[in-house]
Coordinates of C-alpha atoms and ligand atoms in Angstrom, one line a residue:
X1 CA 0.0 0.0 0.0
X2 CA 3.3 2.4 0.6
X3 CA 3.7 1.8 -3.0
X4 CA 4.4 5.0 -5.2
X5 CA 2.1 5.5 -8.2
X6 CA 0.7 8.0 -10.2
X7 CA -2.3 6.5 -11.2
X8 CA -5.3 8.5 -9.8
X9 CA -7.1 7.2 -6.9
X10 CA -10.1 5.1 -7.4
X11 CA -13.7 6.8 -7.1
X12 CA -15.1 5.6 -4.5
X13 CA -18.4 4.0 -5.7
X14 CA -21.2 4.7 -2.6
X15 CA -20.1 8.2 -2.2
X16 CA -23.8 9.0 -0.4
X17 CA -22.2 6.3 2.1
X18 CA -18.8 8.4 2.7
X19 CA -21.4 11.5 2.5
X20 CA -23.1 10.2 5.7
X21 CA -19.8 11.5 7.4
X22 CA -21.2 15.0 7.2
X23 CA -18.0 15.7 4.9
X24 CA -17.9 15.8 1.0
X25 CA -14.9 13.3 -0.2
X26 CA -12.8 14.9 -2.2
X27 CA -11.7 18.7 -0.9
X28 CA -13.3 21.7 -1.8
X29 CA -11.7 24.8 -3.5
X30 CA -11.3 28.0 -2.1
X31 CA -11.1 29.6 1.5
X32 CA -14.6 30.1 3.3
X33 CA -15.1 33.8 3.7
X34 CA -14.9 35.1 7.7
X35 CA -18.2 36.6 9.7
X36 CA -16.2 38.5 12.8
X37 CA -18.4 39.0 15.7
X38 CA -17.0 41.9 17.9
X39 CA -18.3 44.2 21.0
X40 CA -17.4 44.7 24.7
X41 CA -17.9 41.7 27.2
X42 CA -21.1 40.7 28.7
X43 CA -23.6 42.3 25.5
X44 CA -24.3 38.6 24.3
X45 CA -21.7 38.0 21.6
X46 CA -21.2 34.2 22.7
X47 CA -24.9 33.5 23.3
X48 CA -25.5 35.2 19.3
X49 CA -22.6 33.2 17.9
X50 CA -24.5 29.7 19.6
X51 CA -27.7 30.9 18.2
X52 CA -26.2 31.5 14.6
X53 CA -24.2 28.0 14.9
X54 CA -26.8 26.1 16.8
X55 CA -26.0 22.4 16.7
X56 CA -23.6 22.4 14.4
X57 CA -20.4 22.2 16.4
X58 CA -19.9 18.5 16.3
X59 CA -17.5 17.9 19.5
X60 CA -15.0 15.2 19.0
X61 CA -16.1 12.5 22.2
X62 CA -12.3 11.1 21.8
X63 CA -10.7 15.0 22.5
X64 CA -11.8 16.1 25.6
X65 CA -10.7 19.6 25.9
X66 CA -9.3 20.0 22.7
X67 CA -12.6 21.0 20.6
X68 CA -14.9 22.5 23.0
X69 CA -14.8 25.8 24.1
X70 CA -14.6 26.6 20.8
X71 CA -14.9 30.7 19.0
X72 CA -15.2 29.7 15.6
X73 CA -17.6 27.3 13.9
X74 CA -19.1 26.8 10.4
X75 CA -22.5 28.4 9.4
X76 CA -24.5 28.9 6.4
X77 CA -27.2 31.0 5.9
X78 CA -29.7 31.0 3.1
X79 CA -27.0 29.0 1.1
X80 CA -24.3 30.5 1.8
X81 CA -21.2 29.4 4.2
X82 CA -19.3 31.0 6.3
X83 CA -17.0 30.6 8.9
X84 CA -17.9 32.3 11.9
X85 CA -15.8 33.9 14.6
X86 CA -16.6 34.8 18.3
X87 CA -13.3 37.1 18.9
X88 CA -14.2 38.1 22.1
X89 CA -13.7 34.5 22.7
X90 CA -9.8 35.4 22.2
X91 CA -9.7 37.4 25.2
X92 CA -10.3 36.4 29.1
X93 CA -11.0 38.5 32.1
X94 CA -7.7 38.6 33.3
X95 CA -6.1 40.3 29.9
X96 CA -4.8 43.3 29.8
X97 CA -7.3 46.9 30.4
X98 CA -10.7 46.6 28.1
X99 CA -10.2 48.9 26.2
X100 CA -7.0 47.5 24.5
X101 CA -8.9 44.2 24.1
X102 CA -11.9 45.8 22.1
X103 CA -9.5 47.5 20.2
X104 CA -7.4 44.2 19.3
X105 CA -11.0 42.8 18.3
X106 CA -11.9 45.5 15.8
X107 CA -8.7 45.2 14.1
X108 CA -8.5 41.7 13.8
X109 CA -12.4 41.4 12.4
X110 CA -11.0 44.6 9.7
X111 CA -7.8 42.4 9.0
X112 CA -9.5 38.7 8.9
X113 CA -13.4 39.2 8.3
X114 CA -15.2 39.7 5.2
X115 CA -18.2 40.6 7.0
X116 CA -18.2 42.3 10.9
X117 CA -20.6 42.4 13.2
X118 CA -20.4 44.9 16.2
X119 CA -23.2 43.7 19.2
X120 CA -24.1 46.5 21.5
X121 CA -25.9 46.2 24.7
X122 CA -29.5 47.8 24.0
X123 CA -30.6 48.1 27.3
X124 CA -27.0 50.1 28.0
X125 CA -27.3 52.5 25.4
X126 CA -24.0 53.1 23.2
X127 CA -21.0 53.0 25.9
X128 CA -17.8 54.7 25.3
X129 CA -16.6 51.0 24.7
X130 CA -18.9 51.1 22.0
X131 CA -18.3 54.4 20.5
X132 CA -14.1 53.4 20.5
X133 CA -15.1 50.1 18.5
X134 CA -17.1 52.0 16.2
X135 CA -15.1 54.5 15.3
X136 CA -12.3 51.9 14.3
X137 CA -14.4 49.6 12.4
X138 CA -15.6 52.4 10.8
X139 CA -12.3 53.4 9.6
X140 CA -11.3 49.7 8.8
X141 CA -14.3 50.1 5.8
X142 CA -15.5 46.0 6.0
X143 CA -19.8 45.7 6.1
X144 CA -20.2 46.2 9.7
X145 CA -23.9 45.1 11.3
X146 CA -25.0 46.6 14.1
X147 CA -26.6 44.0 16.4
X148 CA -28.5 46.2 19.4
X149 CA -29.0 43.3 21.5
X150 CA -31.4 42.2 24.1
X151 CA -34.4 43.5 22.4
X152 CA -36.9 40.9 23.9
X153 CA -39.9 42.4 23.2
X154 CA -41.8 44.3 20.2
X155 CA -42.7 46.5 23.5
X156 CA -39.2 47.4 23.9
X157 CA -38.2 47.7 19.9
X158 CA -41.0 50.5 20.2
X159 CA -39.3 52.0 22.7
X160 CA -37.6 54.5 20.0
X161 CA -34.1 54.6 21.7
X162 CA -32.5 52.5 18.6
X163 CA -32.0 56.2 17.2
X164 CA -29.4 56.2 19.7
X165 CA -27.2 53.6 18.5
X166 CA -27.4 55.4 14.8
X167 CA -24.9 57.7 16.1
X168 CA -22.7 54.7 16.0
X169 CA -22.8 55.6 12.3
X170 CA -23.3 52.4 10.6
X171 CA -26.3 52.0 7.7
X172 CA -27.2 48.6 8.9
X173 CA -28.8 48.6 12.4
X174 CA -30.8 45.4 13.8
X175 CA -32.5 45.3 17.1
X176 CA -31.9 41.4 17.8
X177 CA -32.5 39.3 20.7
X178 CA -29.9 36.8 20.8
X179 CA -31.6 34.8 23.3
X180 CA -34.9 35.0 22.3
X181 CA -34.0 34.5 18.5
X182 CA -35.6 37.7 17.9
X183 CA -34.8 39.8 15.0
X184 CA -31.3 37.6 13.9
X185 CA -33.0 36.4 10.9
X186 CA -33.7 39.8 9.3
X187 CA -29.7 40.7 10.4
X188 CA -28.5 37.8 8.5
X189 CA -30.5 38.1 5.7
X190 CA -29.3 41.6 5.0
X191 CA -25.6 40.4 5.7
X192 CA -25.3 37.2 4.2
X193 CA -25.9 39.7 0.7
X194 CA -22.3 40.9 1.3
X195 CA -20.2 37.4 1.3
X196 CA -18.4 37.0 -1.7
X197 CA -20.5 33.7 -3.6
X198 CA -18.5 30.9 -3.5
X199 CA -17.2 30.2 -6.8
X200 CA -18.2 26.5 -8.4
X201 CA -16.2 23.9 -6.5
X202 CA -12.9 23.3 -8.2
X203 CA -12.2 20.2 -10.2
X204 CA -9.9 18.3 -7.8
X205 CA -7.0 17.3 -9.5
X206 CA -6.5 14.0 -8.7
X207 CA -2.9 13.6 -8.4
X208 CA -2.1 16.8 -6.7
X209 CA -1.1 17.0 -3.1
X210 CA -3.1 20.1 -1.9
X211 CA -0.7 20.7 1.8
X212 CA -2.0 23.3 4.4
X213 CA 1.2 24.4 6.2
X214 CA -0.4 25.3 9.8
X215 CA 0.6 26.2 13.2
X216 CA 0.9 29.1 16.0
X217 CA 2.5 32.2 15.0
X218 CA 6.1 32.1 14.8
X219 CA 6.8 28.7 14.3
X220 CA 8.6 29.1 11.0
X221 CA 5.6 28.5 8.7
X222 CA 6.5 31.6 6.0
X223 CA 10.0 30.9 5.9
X224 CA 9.1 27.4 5.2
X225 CA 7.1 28.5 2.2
X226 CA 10.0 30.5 1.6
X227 CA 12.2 27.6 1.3
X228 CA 10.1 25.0 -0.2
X229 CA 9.1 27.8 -2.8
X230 CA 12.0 30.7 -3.4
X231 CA 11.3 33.9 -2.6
X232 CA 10.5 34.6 -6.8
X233 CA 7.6 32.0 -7.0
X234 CA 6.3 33.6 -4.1
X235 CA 5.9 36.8 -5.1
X236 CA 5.2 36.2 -8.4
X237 CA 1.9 33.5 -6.9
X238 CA 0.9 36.4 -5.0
X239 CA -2.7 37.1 -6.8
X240 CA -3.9 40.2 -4.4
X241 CA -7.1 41.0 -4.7
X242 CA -9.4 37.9 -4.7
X243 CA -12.4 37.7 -3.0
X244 CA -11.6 36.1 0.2
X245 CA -7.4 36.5 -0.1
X246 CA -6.8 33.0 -0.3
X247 CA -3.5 32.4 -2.3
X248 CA -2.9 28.9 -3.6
X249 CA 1.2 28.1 -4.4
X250 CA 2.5 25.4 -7.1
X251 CA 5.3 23.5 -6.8
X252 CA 6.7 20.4 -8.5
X253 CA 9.2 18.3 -6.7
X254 CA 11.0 15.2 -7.8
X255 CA 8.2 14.4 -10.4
X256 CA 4.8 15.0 -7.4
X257 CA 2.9 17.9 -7.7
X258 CA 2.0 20.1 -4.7
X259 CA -0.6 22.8 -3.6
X260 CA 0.4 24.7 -0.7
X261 CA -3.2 25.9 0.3
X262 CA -4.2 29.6 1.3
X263 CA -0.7 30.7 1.8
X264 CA -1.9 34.3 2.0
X265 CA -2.8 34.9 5.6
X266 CA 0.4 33.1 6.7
X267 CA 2.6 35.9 4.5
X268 CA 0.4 38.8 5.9
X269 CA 2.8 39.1 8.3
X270 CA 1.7 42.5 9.9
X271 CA -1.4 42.0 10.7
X272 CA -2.8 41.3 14.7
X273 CA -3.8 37.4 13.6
X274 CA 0.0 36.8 13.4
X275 CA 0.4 37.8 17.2
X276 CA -3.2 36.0 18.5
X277 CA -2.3 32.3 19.2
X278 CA -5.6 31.1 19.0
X279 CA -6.6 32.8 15.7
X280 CA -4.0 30.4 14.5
X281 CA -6.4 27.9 15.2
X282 CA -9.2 29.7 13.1
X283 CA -6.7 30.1 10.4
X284 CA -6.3 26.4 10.4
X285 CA -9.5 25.4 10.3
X286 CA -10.4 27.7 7.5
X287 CA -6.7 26.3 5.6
X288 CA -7.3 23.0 5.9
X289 CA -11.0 22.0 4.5
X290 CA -9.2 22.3 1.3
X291 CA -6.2 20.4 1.8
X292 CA -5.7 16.6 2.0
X293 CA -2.8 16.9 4.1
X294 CA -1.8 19.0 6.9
X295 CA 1.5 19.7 7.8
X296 CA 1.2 20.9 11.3
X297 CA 4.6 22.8 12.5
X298 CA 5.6 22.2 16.2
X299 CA 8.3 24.7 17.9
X300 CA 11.4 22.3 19.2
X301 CA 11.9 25.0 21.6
X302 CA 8.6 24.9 23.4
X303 CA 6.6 22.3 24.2
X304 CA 3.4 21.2 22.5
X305 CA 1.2 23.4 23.9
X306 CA -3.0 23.3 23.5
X307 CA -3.2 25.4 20.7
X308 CA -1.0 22.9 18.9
X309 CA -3.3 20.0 20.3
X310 CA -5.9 21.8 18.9
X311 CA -5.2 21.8 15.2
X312 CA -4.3 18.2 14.9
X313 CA -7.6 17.3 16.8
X314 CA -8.9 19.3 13.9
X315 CA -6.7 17.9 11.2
X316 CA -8.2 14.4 12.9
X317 CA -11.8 15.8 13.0
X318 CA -11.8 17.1 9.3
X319 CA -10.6 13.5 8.4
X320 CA -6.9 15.0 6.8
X321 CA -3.9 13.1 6.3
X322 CA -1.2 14.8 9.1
X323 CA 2.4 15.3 9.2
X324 CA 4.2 16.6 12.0
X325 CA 7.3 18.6 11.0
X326 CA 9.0 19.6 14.4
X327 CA 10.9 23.1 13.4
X328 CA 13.6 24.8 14.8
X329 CA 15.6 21.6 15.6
X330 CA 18.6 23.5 14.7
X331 CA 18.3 25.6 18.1
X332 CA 18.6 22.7 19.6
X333 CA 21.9 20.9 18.8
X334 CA 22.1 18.2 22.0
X335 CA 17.7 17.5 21.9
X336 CA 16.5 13.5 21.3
X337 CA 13.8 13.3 18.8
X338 CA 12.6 10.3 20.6
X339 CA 12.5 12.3 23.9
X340 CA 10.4 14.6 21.6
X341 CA 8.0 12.0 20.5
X342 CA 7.2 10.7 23.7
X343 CA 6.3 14.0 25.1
X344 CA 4.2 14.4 21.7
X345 CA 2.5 10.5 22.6
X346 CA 1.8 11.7 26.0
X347 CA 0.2 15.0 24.6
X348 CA -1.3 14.0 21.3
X349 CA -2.5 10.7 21.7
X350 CA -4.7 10.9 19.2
X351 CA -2.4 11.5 16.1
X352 CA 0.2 8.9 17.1
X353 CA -0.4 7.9 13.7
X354 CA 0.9 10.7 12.0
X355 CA 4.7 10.9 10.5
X356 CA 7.0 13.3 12.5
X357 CA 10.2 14.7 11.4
X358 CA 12.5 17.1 13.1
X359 CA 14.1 20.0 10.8
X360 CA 14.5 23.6 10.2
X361 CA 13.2 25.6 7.6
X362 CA 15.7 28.1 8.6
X363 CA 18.1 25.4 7.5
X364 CA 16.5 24.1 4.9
X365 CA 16.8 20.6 6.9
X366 CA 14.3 17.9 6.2
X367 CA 12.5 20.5 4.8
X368 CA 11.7 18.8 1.2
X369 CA 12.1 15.5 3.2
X370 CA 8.8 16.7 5.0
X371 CA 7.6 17.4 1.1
X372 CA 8.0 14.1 -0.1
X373 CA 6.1 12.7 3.3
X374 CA 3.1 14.7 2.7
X375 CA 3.4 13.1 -1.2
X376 CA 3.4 9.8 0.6
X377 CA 0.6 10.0 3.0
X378 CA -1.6 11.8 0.2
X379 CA -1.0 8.4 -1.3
X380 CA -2.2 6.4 1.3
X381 CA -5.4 9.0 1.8
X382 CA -6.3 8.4 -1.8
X383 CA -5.7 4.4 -1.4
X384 CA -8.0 1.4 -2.0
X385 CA -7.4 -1.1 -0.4
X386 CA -9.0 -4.5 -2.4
X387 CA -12.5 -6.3 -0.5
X388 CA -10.8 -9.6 -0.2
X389 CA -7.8 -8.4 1.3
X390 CA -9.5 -6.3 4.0
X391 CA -12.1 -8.9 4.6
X392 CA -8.9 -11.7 5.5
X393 CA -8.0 -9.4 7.9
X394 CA -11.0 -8.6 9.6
X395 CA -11.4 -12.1 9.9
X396 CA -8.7 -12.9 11.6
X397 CA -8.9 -9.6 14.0
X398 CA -12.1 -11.6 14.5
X399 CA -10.5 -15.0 14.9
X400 CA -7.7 -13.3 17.1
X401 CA -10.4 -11.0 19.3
X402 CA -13.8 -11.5 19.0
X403 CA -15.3 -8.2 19.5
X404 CA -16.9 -7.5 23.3
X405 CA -20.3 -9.2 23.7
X406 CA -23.0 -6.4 23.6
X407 CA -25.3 -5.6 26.4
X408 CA -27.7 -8.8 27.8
X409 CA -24.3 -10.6 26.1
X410 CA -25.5 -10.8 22.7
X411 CA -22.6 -11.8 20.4
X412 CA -21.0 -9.3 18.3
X413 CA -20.4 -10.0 14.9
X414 CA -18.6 -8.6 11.7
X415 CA -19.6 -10.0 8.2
X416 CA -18.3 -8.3 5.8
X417 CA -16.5 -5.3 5.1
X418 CA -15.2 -2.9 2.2
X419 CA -13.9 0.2 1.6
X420 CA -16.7 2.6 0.3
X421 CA -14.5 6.2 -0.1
X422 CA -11.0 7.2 -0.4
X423 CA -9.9 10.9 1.3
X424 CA -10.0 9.7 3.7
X425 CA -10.1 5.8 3.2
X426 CA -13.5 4.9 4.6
X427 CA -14.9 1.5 5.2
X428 CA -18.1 0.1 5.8
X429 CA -18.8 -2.7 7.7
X430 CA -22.2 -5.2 8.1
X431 CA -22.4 -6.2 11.6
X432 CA -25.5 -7.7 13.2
X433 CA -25.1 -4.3 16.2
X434 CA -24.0 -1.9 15.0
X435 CA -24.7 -0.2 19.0
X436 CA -22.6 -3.3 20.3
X437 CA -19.5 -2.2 19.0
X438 CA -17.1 -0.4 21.5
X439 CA -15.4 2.3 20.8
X440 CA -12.1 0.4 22.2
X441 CA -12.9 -2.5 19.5
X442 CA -13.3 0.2 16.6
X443 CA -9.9 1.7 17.6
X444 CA -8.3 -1.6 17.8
X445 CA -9.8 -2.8 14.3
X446 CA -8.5 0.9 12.5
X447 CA -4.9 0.4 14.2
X448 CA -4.6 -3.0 13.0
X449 CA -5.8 -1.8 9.6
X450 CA -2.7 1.0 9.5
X451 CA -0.3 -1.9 10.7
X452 CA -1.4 -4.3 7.9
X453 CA -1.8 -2.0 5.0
X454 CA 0.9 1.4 6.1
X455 CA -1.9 3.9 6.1
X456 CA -0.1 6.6 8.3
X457 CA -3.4 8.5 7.8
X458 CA -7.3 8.5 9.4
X459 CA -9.4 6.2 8.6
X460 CA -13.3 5.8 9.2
X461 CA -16.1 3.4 9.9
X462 CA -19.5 3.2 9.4
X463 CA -21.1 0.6 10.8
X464 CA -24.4 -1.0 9.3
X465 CA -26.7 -3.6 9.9
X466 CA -27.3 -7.0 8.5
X467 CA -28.7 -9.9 10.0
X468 CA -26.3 -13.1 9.2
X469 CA -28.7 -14.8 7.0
X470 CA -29.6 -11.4 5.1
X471 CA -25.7 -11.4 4.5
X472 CA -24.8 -13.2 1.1
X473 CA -21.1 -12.6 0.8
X474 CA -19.8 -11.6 -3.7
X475 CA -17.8 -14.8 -4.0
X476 CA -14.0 -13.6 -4.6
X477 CA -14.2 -13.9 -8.8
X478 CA -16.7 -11.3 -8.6
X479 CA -14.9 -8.6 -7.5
Ligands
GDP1 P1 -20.6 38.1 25.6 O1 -19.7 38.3 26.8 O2 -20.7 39.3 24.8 O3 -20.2 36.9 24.9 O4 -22.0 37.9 26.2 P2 -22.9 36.6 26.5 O5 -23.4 36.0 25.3 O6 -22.1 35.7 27.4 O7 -24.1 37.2 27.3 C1 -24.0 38.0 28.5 C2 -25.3 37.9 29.2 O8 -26.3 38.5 28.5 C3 -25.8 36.5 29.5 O9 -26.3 36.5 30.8 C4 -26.9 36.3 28.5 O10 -27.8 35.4 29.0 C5 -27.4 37.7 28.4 N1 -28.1 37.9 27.0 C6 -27.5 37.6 25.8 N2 -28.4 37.8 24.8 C7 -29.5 38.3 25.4 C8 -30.8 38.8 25.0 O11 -31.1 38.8 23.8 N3 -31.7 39.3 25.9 C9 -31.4 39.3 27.2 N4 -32.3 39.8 28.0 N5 -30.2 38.8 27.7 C10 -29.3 38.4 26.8
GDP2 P1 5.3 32.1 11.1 O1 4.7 33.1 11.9 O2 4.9 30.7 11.5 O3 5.1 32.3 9.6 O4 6.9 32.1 11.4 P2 8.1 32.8 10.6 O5 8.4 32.0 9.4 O6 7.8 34.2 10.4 O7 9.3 32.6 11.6 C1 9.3 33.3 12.9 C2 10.7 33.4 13.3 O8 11.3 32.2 13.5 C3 11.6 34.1 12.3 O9 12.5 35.0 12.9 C4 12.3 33.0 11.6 O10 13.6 33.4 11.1 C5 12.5 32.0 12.7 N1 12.6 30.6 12.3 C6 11.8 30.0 11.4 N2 12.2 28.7 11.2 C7 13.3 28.6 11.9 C8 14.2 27.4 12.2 O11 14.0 26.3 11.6 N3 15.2 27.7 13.0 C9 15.4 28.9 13.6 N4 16.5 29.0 14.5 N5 14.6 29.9 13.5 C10 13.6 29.8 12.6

């Protein structure tokens, strides 16, 4: 399965099946446009952005603490999708004077947002908080909404005060409840008018790696670009301008072709995102739904920290191929990768599947090593593996260790199983309880699946049911 070829992946044939994974298989072009929601503490920014995102934030049961809490979430709204960002979310209590923060919130909705909107406290009247955040977003020129929140009641819209907020000086002015769902519809109707249409989904070209280069701010990420790219090529892909900024870069190495994905944010260097560790995050979740692999950069200098944690639980969640390039090894002349790796095992448990390599882009070390392993997962992501030789293994993971008896001690069996989608390689399997099966006993049946077949990447399950004698297994010469 390591094998190198150049022979396009096979289409999956029951795409609706991979489809019941929430996510389309093959990757889709071009970075979602940013809705920044801004305003002081306390005037319901957080309980807007839940109403806006309502169940959609799937949590991860595996991660604790890695994917909850989080500020930024997909939505879509009368079609359209956006990603949506809480940015007082960035900020706690104990950060530095308010003022300072609400200013650090306007400019990074001006410098990352398509689309802002600025939720004011109706039953406070416009603040001098409020006034300050206006004033900047007003300068910063991106469609602002004015949310005046906490309008519960046609009784209280009445009230006539909302001409206060217009001396906010902003055209679009909502009086919302957030909590009582009042009023949000009209506001998103209005705003959804000024996010850029998403242009027709991009053939994917099958044998191009498409490589989202992600991690915190400062971890070497543009001078990686740099390096894997010269500095020419990178100002000559530099197409300024588009709709939602997203820059795509080209390079051929050693006969593979690579996308480095939405390279644009990482090379606008000045703006606050590079300084706001967990807009990183954002950044990365925005980079990598068009990728296939994620090459996540880790600091050798400081420990994994959560924001790290964070993107490969995303990079896991969004089903991506992962490799781990550990950068800035050359500070670090006397370190021991495998001391490295064990604090990453204890840390990330979850991705101890994924490649790692220790380099420096400064260098250039391992640089185009870390390349060429993103070339090799993408293969593996893309791969089929054949019915009869999956089904030999299941059977003797089954022969070996019978799955767990399900509740009342019902027997748990697997009948058959094949691979229904590639990106990532996803397999369905007919089992008479589909409930019965642990999560342990999934686990163990993927990880014996990436020892038997070197798929350094994620792989799904879905489990179905069939009853044994409903079952009537293709013989071999059909397939
Ligand atoms: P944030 O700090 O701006 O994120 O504000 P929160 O969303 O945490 O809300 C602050 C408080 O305002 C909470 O107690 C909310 O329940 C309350 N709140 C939010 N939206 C509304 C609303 O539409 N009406 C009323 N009456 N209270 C609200
Ligand atoms: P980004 O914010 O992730 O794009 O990080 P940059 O590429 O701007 O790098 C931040 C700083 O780290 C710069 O001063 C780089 O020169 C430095 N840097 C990047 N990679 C390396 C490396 O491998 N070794 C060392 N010693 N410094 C590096």
């Amino acid at each position: 399965m390591n094998k190198k070829t150049n022979q396009p992946a096979e289409v999956a044939p029951d795409l609706a099946e991979a489809a019941e994974l929430g996510e389309s298989p093959t990757a889709a072009a071009g970075a979602t446009p940013v809705v920044a929601i801004v305003g002081r503490p306390n005037v319901g920014k957080s309980t807007l952005f839940n109403r806006l995102v309502g169940k959609r934030i799937a949590l991860v049961e595996d991660l604790p603490g890695v994917t909850r809490d989080r500020n930024y979430a997909h939505a879509e709204w009368d079609g359209r999708n956006f990603t949506l960002v809480d940015t007082g979310g960035f900020w706690t209590d104990t950060d530095d004077a308010l003022l300072n923060r609400v200013r650090d919130q306007a400019r990074l909705a001006i410098d990352e947002a398509q689309v802002v909107i600025l939720v004011v406290d109706g039953d406070a009247g416009p603040t001098s908080g409020d006034l300050e955040i206006a004033a900047l977003l007003r300068k910063g020129g991106k469609p602002t909404f004015l949310a005046v929140n906490k309008i519960d009641s046609f009784k209280r819209e009445q009230e006539g005060f909302l001409s206060d907020f217009y001396r906010l000086g902003f055209e679009h002015v909502f009086p919302v409840s957030a909590e009582h769902a009042r009023g949000v519809s009209e506001m998103m109707d209005a705003l959804v008018k000024y996010l850029p249409v998403q242009p027709p989904p991009e053939k994917v070209e099958e044998d191009v790696c498409r490589i989202a280069i992600v991690g915190r701010p400062n971890v070497g990420k543009s001078t990686l670009i740099n390096k894997l790219l010269g500095e020419e090529r990178m100002v000559a892909s530099d197409v300024p301008g588009t709709t939602t900024d997203s820059v795509d870069a080209r390079l051929e190495h050693k006969g593979t072709k690579y996308v480095l994905t939405d390279t644009a944010g990482i090379r606008r260097k000045r703006s606050i995102a590079a300084r706001i560790e967990q807009f990183s995050v954002v950044r990365a979740f925005n980079a990598m739904d068009s990728a296939d692999v994620v090459l996540l950069l880790l600091d050798a200098t400081e420990p994994a920290v959560d924001q790290d944690a964070r993107i490969a639980a995303l990079a896991l969640e969004k089903g991506k191929a992962l490799v781990v390039l550990v950068n800035k090894w050359d500070k670090l002349p006397q370190a021991k990768a495998d001391e490295f790796r064990q604090e990453l095992d204890y840390k990330m448990p979850f991705i101890g599947w994924a490649p790692i390599l220790f380099g420096s882009a400064l260098t250039g070390s391992k640089v185009f090593e870390a390349l060429r392993k993103c070339g090799e997962v993408f293969e593996q992501y893309r791969a089929r593996v054949p019915t009869p030789l999956v089904n030999k293994l299941m059977q003797r993971i089954e022969d070996e260790h019978p799955a767990p008896r399900a509740q009342g001690g019902f027997p748990v069996r697997i009948f058959y199983i094949a691979q229904v989608g590639t990106r990532p390689p996803t397999f369905s399997l007919s089992t008479n309880r589909p409930d019965g099966v642990t999560d342990d006993y999934k686990r163990f049946i993927v990880n014996r699946m990436r020892d038997a077949f070197g798929l350094r990447v994620p792989i799904r399950l879905l489990f179905k049911k069939k009853s044994k004698r409903q079952f009537v297994p293709k013989k071999d010469s059909d397939r």
